[in-house]
Coordinates of C-alpha atoms and ligand atoms in Angstrom, one line a residue:
X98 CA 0.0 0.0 0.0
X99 CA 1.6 3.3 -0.7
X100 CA 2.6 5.0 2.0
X101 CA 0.9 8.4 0.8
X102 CA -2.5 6.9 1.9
X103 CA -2.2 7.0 5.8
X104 CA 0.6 9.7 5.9
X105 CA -0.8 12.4 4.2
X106 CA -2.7 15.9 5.5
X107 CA -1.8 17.5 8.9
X108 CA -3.4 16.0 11.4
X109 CA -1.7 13.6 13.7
X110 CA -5.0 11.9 15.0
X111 CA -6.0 11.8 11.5
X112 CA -2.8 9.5 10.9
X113 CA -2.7 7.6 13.6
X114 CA -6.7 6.8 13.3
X115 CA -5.9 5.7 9.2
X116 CA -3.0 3.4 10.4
X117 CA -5.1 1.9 12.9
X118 CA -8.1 1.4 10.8
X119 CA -6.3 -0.3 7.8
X120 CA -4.4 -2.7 10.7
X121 CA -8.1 -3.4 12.3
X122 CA -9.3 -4.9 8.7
X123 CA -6.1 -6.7 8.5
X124 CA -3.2 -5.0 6.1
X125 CA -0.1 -5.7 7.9
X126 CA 3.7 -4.4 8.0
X127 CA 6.1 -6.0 6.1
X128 CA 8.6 -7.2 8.2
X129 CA 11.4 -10.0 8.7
X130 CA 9.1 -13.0 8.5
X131 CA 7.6 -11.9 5.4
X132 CA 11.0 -11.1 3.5
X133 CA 11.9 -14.6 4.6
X134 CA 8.7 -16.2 3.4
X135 CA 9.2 -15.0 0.0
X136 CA 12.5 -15.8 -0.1
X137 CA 11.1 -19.4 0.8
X138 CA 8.5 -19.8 -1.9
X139 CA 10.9 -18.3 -4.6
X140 CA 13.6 -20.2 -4.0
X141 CA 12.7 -23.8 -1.7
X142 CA 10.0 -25.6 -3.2
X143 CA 10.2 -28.5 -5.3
X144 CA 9.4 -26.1 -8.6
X145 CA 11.2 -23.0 -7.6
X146 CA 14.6 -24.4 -6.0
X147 CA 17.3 -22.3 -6.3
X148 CA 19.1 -22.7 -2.7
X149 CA 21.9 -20.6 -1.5
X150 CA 23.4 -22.2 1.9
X151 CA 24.2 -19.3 3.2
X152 CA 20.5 -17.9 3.5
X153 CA 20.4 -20.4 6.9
X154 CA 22.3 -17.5 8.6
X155 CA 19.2 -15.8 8.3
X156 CA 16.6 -18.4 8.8
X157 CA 18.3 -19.0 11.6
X158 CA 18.5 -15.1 12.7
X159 CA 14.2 -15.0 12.3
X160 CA 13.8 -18.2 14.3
X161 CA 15.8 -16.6 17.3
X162 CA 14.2 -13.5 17.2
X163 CA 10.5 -14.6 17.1
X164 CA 10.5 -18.6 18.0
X165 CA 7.3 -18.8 16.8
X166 CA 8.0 -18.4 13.3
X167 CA 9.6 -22.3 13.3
X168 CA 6.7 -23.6 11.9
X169 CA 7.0 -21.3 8.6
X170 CA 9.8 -24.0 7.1
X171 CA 8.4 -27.1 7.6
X172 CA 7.2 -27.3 4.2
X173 CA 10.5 -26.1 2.3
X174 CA 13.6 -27.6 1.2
X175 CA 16.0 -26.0 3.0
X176 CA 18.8 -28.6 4.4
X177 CA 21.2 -30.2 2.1
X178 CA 21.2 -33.9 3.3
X179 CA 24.5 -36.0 3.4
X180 CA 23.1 -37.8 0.6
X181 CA 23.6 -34.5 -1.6
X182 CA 19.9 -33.7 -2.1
X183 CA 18.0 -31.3 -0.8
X184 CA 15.1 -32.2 2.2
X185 CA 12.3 -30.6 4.1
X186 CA 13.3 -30.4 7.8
X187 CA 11.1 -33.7 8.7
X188 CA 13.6 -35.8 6.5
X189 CA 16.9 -34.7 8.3
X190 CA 18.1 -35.6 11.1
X191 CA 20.9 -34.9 13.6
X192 CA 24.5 -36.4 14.5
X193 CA 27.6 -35.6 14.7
X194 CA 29.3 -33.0 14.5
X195 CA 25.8 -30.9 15.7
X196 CA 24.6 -32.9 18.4
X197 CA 25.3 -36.3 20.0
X198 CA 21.9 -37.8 19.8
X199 CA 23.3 -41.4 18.6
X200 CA 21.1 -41.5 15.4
X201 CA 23.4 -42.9 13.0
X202 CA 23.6 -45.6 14.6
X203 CA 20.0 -46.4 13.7
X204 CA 19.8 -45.8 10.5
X205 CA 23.0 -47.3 9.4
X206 CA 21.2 -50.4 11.4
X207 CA 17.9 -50.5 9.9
X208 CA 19.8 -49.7 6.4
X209 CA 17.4 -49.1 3.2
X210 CA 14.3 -48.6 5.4
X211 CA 15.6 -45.0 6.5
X212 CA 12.9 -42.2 5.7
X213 CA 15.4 -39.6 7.0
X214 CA 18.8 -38.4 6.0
X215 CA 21.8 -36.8 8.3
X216 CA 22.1 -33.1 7.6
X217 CA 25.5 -32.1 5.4
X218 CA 28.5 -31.7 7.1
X219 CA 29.5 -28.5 4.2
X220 CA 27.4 -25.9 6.6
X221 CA 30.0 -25.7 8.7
X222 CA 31.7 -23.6 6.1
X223 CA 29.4 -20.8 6.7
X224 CA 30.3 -19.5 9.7
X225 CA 27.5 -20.7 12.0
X226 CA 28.7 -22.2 14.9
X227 CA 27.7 -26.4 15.0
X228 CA 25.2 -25.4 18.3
X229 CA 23.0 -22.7 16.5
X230 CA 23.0 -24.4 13.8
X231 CA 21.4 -27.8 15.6
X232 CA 19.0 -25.4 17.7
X233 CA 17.4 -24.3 14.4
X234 CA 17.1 -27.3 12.4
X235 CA 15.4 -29.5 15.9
X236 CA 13.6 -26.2 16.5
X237 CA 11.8 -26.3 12.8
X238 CA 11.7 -30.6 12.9
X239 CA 14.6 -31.8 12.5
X240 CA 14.6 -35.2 14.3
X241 CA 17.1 -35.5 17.4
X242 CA 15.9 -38.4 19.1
X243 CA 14.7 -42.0 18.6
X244 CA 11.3 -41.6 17.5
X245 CA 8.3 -43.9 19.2
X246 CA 5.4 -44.2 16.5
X247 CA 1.7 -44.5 17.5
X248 CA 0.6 -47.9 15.8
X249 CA -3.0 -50.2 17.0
X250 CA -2.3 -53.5 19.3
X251 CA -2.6 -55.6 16.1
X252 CA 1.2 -56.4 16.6
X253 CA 0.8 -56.6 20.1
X254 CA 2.1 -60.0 22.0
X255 CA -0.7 -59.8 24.6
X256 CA -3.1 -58.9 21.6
X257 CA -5.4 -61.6 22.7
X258 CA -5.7 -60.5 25.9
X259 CA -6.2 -57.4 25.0
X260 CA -9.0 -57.7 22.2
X261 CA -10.8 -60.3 24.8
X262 CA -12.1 -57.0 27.1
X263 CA -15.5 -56.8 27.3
X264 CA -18.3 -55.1 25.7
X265 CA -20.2 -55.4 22.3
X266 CA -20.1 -52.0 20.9
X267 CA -17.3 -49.9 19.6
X268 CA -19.4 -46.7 20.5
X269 CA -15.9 -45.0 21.9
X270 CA -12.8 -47.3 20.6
X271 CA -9.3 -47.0 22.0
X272 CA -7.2 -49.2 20.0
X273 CA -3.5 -47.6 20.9
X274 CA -0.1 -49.0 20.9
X275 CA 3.7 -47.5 20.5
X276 CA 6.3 -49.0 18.7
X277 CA 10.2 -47.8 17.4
X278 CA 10.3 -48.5 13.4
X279 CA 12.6 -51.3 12.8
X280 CA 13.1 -52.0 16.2
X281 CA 13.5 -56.1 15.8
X282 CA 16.7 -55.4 13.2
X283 CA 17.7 -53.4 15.2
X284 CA 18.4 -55.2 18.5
X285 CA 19.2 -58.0 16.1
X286 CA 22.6 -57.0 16.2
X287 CA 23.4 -54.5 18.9
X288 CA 26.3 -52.4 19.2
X289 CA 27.1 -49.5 21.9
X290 CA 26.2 -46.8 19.8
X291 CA 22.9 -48.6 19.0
X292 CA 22.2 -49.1 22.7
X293 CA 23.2 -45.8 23.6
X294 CA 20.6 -44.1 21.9
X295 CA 18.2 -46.8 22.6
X296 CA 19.0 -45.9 26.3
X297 CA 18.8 -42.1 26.2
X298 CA 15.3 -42.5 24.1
X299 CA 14.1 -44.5 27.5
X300 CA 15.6 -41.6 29.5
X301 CA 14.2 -38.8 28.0
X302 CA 10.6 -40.6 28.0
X303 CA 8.3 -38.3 29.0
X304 CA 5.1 -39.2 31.1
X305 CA 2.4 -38.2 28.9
X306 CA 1.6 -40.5 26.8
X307 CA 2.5 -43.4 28.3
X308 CA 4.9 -44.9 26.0
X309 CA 5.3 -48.1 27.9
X310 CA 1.4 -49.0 27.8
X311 CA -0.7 -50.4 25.3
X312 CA -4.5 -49.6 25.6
X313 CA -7.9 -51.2 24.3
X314 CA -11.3 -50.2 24.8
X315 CA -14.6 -50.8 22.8
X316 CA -16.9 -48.7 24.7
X317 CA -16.6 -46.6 28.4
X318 CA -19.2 -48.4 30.1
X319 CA -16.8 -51.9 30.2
X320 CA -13.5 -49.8 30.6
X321 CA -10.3 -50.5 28.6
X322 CA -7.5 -53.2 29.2
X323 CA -3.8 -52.5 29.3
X324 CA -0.5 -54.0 28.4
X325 CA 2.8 -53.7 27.8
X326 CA 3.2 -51.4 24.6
X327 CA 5.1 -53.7 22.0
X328 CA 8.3 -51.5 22.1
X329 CA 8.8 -52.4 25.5
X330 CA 8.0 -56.3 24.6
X331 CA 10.7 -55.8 22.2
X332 CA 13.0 -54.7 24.8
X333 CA 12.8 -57.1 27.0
X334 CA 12.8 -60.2 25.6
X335 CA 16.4 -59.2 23.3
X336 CA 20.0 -58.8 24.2
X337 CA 20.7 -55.3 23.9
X338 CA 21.8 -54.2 27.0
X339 CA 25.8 -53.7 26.9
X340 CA 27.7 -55.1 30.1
X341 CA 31.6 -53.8 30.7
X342 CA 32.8 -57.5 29.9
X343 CA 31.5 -56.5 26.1
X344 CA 28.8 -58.7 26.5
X345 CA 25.0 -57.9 25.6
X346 CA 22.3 -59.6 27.7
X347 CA 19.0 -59.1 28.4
X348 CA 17.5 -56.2 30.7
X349 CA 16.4 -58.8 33.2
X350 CA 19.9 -60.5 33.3
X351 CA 21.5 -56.8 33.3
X352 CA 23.7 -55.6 36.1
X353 CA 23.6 -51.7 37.0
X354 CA 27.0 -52.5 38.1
X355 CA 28.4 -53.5 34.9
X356 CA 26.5 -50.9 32.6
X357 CA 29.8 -49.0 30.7
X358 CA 29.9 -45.2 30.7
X359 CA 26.9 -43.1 29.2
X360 CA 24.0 -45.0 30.6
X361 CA 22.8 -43.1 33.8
X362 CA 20.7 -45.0 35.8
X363 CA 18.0 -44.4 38.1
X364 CA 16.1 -47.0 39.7
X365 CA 12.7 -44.9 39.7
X366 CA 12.4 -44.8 36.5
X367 CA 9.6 -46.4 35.5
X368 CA 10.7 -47.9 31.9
X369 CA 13.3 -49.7 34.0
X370 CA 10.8 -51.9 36.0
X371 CA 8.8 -52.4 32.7
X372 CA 12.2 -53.9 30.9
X373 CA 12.0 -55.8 33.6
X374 CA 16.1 -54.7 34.4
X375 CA 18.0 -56.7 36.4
X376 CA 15.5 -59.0 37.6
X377 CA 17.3 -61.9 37.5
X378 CA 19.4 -60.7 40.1
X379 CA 16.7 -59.4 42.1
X380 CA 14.6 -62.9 42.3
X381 CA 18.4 -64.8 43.3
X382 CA 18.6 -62.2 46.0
X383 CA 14.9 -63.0 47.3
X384 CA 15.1 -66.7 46.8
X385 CA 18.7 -66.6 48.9
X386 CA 16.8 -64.1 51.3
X387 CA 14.1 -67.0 51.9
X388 CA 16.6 -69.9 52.2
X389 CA 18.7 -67.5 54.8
X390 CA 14.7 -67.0 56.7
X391 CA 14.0 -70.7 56.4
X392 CA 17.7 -72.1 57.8
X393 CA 16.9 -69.9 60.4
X394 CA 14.0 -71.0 61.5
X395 CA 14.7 -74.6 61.2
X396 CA 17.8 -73.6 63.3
X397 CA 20.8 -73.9 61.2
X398 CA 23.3 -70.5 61.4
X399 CA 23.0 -69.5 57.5
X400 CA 21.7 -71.9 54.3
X401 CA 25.1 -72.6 53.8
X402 CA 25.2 -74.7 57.1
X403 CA 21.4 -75.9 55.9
X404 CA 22.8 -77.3 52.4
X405 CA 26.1 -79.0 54.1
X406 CA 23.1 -80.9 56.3
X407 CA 21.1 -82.1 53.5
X408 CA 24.5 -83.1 52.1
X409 CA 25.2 -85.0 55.3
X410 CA 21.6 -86.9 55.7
X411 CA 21.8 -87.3 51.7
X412 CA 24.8 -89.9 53.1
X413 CA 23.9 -93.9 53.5
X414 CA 22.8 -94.2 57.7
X415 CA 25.8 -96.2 58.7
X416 CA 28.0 -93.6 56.9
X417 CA 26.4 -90.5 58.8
X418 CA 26.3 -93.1 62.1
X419 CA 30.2 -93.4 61.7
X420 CA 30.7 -90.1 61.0
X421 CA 29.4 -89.3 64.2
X422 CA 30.4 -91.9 66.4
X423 CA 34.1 -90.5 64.8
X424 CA 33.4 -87.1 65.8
X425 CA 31.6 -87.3 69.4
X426 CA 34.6 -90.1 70.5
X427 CA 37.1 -87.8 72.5
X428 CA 41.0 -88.2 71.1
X429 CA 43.0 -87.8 74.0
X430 CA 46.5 -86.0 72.9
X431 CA 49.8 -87.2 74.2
X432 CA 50.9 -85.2 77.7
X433 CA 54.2 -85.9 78.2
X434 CA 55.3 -83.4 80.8
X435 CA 59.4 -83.3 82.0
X436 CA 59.5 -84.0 85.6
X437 CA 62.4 -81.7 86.4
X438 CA 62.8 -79.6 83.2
X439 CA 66.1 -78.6 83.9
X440 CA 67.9 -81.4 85.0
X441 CA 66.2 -83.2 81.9
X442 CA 67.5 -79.9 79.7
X443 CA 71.3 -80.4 80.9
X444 CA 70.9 -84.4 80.3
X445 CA 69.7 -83.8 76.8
X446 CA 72.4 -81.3 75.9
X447 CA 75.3 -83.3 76.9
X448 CA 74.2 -86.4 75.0
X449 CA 73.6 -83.7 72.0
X450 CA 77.2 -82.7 72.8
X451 CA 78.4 -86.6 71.8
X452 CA 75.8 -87.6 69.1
X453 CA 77.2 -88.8 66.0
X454 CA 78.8 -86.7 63.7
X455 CA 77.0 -86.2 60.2
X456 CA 79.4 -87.5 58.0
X457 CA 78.9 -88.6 54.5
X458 CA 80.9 -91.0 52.2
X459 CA 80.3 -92.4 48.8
X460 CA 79.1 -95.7 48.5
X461 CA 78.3 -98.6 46.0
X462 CA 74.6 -99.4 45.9
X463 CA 73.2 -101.6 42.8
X464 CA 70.3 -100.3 41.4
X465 CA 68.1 -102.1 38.7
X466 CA 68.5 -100.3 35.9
X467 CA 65.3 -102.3 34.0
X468 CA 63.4 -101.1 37.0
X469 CA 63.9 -97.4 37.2
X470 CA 63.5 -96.9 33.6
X471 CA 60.3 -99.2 33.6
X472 CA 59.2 -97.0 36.2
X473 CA 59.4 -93.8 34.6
X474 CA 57.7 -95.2 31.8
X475 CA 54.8 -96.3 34.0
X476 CA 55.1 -92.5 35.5
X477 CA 53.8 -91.0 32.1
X478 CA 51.5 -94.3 31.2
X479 CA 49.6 -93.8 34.6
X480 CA 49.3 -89.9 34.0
X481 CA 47.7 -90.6 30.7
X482 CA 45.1 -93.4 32.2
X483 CA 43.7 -91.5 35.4
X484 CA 43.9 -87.6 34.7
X485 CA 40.7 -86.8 34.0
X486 CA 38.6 -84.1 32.0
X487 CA 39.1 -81.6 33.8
X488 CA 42.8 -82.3 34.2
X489 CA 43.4 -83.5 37.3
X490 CA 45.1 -86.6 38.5
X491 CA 42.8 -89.1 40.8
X492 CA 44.3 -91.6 42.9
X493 CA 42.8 -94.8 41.9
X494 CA 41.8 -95.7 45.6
X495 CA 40.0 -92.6 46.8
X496 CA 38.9 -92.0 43.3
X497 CA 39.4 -88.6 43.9
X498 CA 41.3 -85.7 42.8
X499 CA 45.1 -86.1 45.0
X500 CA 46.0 -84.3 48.1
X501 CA 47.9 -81.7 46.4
X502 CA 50.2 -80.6 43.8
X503 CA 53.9 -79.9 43.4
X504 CA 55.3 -76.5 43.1
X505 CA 54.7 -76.7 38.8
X506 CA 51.5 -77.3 39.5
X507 CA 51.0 -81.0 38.9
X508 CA 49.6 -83.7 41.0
X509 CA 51.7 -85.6 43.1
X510 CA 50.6 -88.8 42.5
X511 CA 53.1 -92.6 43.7
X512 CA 53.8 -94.9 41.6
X513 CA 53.4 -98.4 43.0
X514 CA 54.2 -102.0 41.6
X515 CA 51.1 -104.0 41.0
X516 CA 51.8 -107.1 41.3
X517 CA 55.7 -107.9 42.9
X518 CA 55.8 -111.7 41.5
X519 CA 55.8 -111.1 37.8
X520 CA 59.3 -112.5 36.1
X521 CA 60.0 -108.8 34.1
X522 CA 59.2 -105.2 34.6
X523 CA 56.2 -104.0 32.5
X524 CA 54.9 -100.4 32.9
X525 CA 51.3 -101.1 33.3
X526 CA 52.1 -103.0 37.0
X527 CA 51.9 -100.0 38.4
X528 CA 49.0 -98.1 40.3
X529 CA 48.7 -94.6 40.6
X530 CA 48.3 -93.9 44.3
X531 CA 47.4 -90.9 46.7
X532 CA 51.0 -91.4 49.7
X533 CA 48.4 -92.4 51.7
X534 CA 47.4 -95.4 49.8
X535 CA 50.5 -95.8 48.6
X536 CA 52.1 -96.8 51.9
X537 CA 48.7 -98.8 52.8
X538 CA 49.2 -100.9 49.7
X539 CA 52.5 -101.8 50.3
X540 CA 52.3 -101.6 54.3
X541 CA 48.7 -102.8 55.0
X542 CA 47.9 -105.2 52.2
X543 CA 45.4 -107.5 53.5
X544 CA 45.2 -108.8 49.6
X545 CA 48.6 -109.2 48.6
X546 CA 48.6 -112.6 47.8
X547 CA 45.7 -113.1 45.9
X548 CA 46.0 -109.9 43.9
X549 CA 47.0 -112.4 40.9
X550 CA 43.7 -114.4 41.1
X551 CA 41.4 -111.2 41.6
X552 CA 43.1 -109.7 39.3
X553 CA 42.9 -112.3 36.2
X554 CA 38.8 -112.7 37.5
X555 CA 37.9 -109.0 37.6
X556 CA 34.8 -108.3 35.3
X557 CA 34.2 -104.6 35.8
X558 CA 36.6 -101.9 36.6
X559 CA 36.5 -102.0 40.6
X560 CA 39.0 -104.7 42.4
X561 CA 38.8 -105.4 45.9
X562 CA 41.3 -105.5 48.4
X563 CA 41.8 -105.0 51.8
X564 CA 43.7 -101.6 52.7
X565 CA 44.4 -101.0 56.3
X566 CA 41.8 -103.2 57.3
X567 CA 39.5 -101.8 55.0
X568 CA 37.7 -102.9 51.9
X569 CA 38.7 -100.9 49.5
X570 CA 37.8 -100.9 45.5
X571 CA 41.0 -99.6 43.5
X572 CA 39.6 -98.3 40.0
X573 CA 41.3 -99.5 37.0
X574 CA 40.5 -98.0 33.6
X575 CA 39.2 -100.4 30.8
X576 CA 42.9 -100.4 29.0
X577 CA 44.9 -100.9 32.0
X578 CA 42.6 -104.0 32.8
X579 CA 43.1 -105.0 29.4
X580 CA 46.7 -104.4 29.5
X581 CA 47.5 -106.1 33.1
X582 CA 45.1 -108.9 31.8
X583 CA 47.8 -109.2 28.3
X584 CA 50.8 -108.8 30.7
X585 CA 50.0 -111.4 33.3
X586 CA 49.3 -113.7 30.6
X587 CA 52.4 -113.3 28.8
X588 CA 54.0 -113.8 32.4
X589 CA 52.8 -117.2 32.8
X590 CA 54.1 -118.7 29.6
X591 CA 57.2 -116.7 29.7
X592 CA 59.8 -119.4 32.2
X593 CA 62.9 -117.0 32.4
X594 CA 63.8 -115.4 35.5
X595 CA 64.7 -112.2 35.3
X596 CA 65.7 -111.6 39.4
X597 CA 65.6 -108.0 40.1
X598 CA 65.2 -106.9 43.4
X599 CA 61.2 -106.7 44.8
X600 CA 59.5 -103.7 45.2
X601 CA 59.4 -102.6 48.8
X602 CA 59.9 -99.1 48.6
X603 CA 58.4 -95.9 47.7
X604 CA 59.5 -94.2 45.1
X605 CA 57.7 -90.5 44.1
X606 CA 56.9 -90.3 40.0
X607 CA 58.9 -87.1 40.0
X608 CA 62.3 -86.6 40.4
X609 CA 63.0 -85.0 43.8
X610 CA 66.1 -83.5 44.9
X611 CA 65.3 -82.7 48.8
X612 CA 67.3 -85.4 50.9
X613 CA 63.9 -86.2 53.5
X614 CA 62.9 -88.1 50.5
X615 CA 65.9 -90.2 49.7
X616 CA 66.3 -91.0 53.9
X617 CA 62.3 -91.5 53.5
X618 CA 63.2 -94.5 50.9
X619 CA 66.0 -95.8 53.0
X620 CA 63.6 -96.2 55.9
X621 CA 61.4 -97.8 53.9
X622 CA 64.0 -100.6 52.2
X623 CA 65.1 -101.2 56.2
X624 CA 61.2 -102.2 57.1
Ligands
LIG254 ZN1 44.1 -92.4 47.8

């Protein structure tokens, strides 16, 4: 309108009433928005489209000065994409290097499906600093976050339930359910990035709507049924969440201890509970919580102490009867007690004073050589029979793992001869033995002499002798059976005598240097 018609004449009123009567049916002032509006429609749509980049400055300049004017762009291409084209702001979104929202992770993951396109990288050329620039593009729809659709319960696992609420007619439906678009790809194959922003979409939930709830209704009067919205189905049932050993588990087997950096946690939060998060844990602490109640109402100090008693009265009667009758008989300990200490001190210290020098000498000793290098043989054969899966040596009478290893770490296990009658030295006559039924089998053999006999009857792998007393079954794997079987037979058709000296000492199936060991053996050869 030219200016002429509400500036002319002399009289101020007269002016000010024209102005005010042309704003009251509705001309307006050109300003800012309007300039930028035109600038829009000549130059952003799909016919017009001759974009200058560095008309953002600008956009962005109206958008700060009057926030309200956002909505004004939606419609017009005015990004460049990373993909080179040109996009309304509802097909871009941000990353890197304008905000750390985690989006590229997404669309990378769910690949050809992606509707939306990261802004280009190239406006940082112009001048506008990386923050304004993200504040403008989210503030005219630019998407920043993980973006929960509105879909119906069709898809819905507890669809069934759901659909089953009563009522006949649809006179005010609710049919509502959220879901994230391509959410089963992409906790298909998780990765941090992927979880991260699945994470900080949870976080930044907001109350209203409820995101975590699925709703169904066919009229007011019966009321509406809820469930878990299918998002949160999703969740919980795949292994997404990322645990600082670089595993992914699910929420319920997740530890808030182990989450890795960027996942702030807050046990309130309601999304949590729905994931069901680190339930597992929870239920292992309330079922140990009960066990602790019920061992102490039944008596026992913790449910440790309760499980060692099942243990114990899972045991045959005479065993648990022995055990006890063991443990309540009092074992009276030695008392000797020096009548006159130092007299007894002064006696003991002059016949220390004339005790035998230690003196050693070289002397002959004949040694079979078949034997010991038979021996060593039977060393490795033995380790091969009897260490078992987990690697571990068992001594063939307890059947259990041995008393304990040498300094590399190996079991200290004895080799002993089988059978002492046999005309030549074989490697499978040997036993692998624990020391303790090591000296029992060659000390305490109630079985000695008919260890031939048993031994050519055996049908299974258990023979029985009499250790200390005791029936005992030595365990004999299927190929030393087999073996002693082959090797006794040969013995009996072989007439030769070989005459090496019996075996009546221990020797260990490793070399040791220590001299208690050597004096251990002599001791032995004197009994
Ligand atoms: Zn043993």
């Amino acid at each position: 309108m030219d200016a002429g018609v509400y500036t002319a004449g002399k009289s101020k009123p007269q002016q000010v009433n024209a102005k005010k009567f042309l704003e009251e049916i509705g001309v307006r002032e050109v300003g800012e928005a309007d300039q930028v509006e035109a600038i829009l429609k000549k130059r952003y749509t799909r016919d017009n489209f001759k974009p200058k980049k560095q008309e953002l400055k600008r956009f962005i300049a109206l958008v700060e000065m009057e926030p309200n004017r956002a909505k004004l762009f939606a419609d017009y291409f005015i990004f460049e994409g990373e993909d080179g084209k040109w996009h309304q702001p509802g097909s871009i979104f941000l990353d890197q290097p304008y905000m750390d929202t985690g989006l590229s992770a997404y669309y990378d993951a769910i690949g050809g499906e992606a509707k939306r396109y990261a802004l280009s990288e190239s406006y940082r050329r112009y001048g506008i600093s990386a923050r304004n620039i993200a504040k403008f593009a989210e503030s005219v729809g630019a998407q920043t976050r993980l973006e929960i659709t509105s879909t119906n319960c069709q898809a819905n696992p507890q669809r069934a339930y759901l659909h089953s609420v009563l009522g006949d007619r649809y006179t005010s439906p609710i049919d509502r359910d959220y879901t994230i678009s391509g959410i089963g790809k992409l906790l298909a194959n998780p990765t941090l990035a992927l979880s991260k922003l699945i994470w900080r979409t949870l976080v930044s939930l907001p109350t209203h709507p409820n995101y975590l709830l699925a709703t169904y209704r066919k009229n007011e009067r019966w009321g509406a049924r809820h469930a878990d919205s299918q998002f949160v189905h999703h969740l919980r049932d795949a292994a997404w969440v990322p645990q600082r050993n670089g595993s992914f588990v699910r929420p319920a087997e997740a530890s808030r201890d182990l989450l890795p950096e960027g996942f702030p946690f807050d046990q309130g939060w309601p999304w949590l509970k729905a994931i069901h998060f680190g339930q597992v844990a929870v239920s292992q602490l309330e079922s140990q919580q009960q066990k602790q109640a019920l061992a102490a109402t039944l008596g026992f100090t913790d449910a440790e102490c309760m499980d060692r008693a099942k243990r114990f009265a899972a045991l045959p009667v005479d065993e648990q009867r022995r055990i006890l009758a063991e443990w309540e008989t009092p074992f009276e300990l030695t008392d000797h007690e020096p009548a006159n200490p130092t007299r007894r001190a002064e006696r003991v210290a002059a016949q220390a004073a004339n005790a035998p020098e230690r003196i050693t000498e070289e002397r002959r000793r004949s040694i079979s050589i078949n034997r010991a290098a038979v021996k060593q043989e039977a060393g490795q054969y033995l380790l091969q029979q009897y260490t078992n899966a987990d690697g571990h040596m068992i001594c063939q009478a307890c059947k259990k793992r041995l008393p304990f290893q040498l300094d590399n770490g190996t079991d200290y296990f004895e080799r002993v001869e089988l059978l002492t009658t046999l005309k030549r030295h074989h490697k499978q006559n040997y036993v692998a033995l624990c020391p303790n039924h090591a000296a029992m089998f060659q000390y305490a053999n109630g079985s000695t002499e008919k260890l031939r006999d048993l031994l050519i009857d055996l049908v299974g792998n258990f023979l029985p002798v009499v250790l200390a007393k005791e029936e005992t079954r030595i365990y004999f794997t299927k190929t030393h059976l087999a073996d002693l079987k082959a090797i006794i037979g040969a013995d009996e058709g072989d007439a030769e005598e070989t005459g090496d000296e019996a075996n009546d000492d221990i020797e260990p199936a490793y070399p040791v240097e220590s001299g208690d060991l050597s004096g251990r053996t002599k001791i032995a050869a004197q009994r």
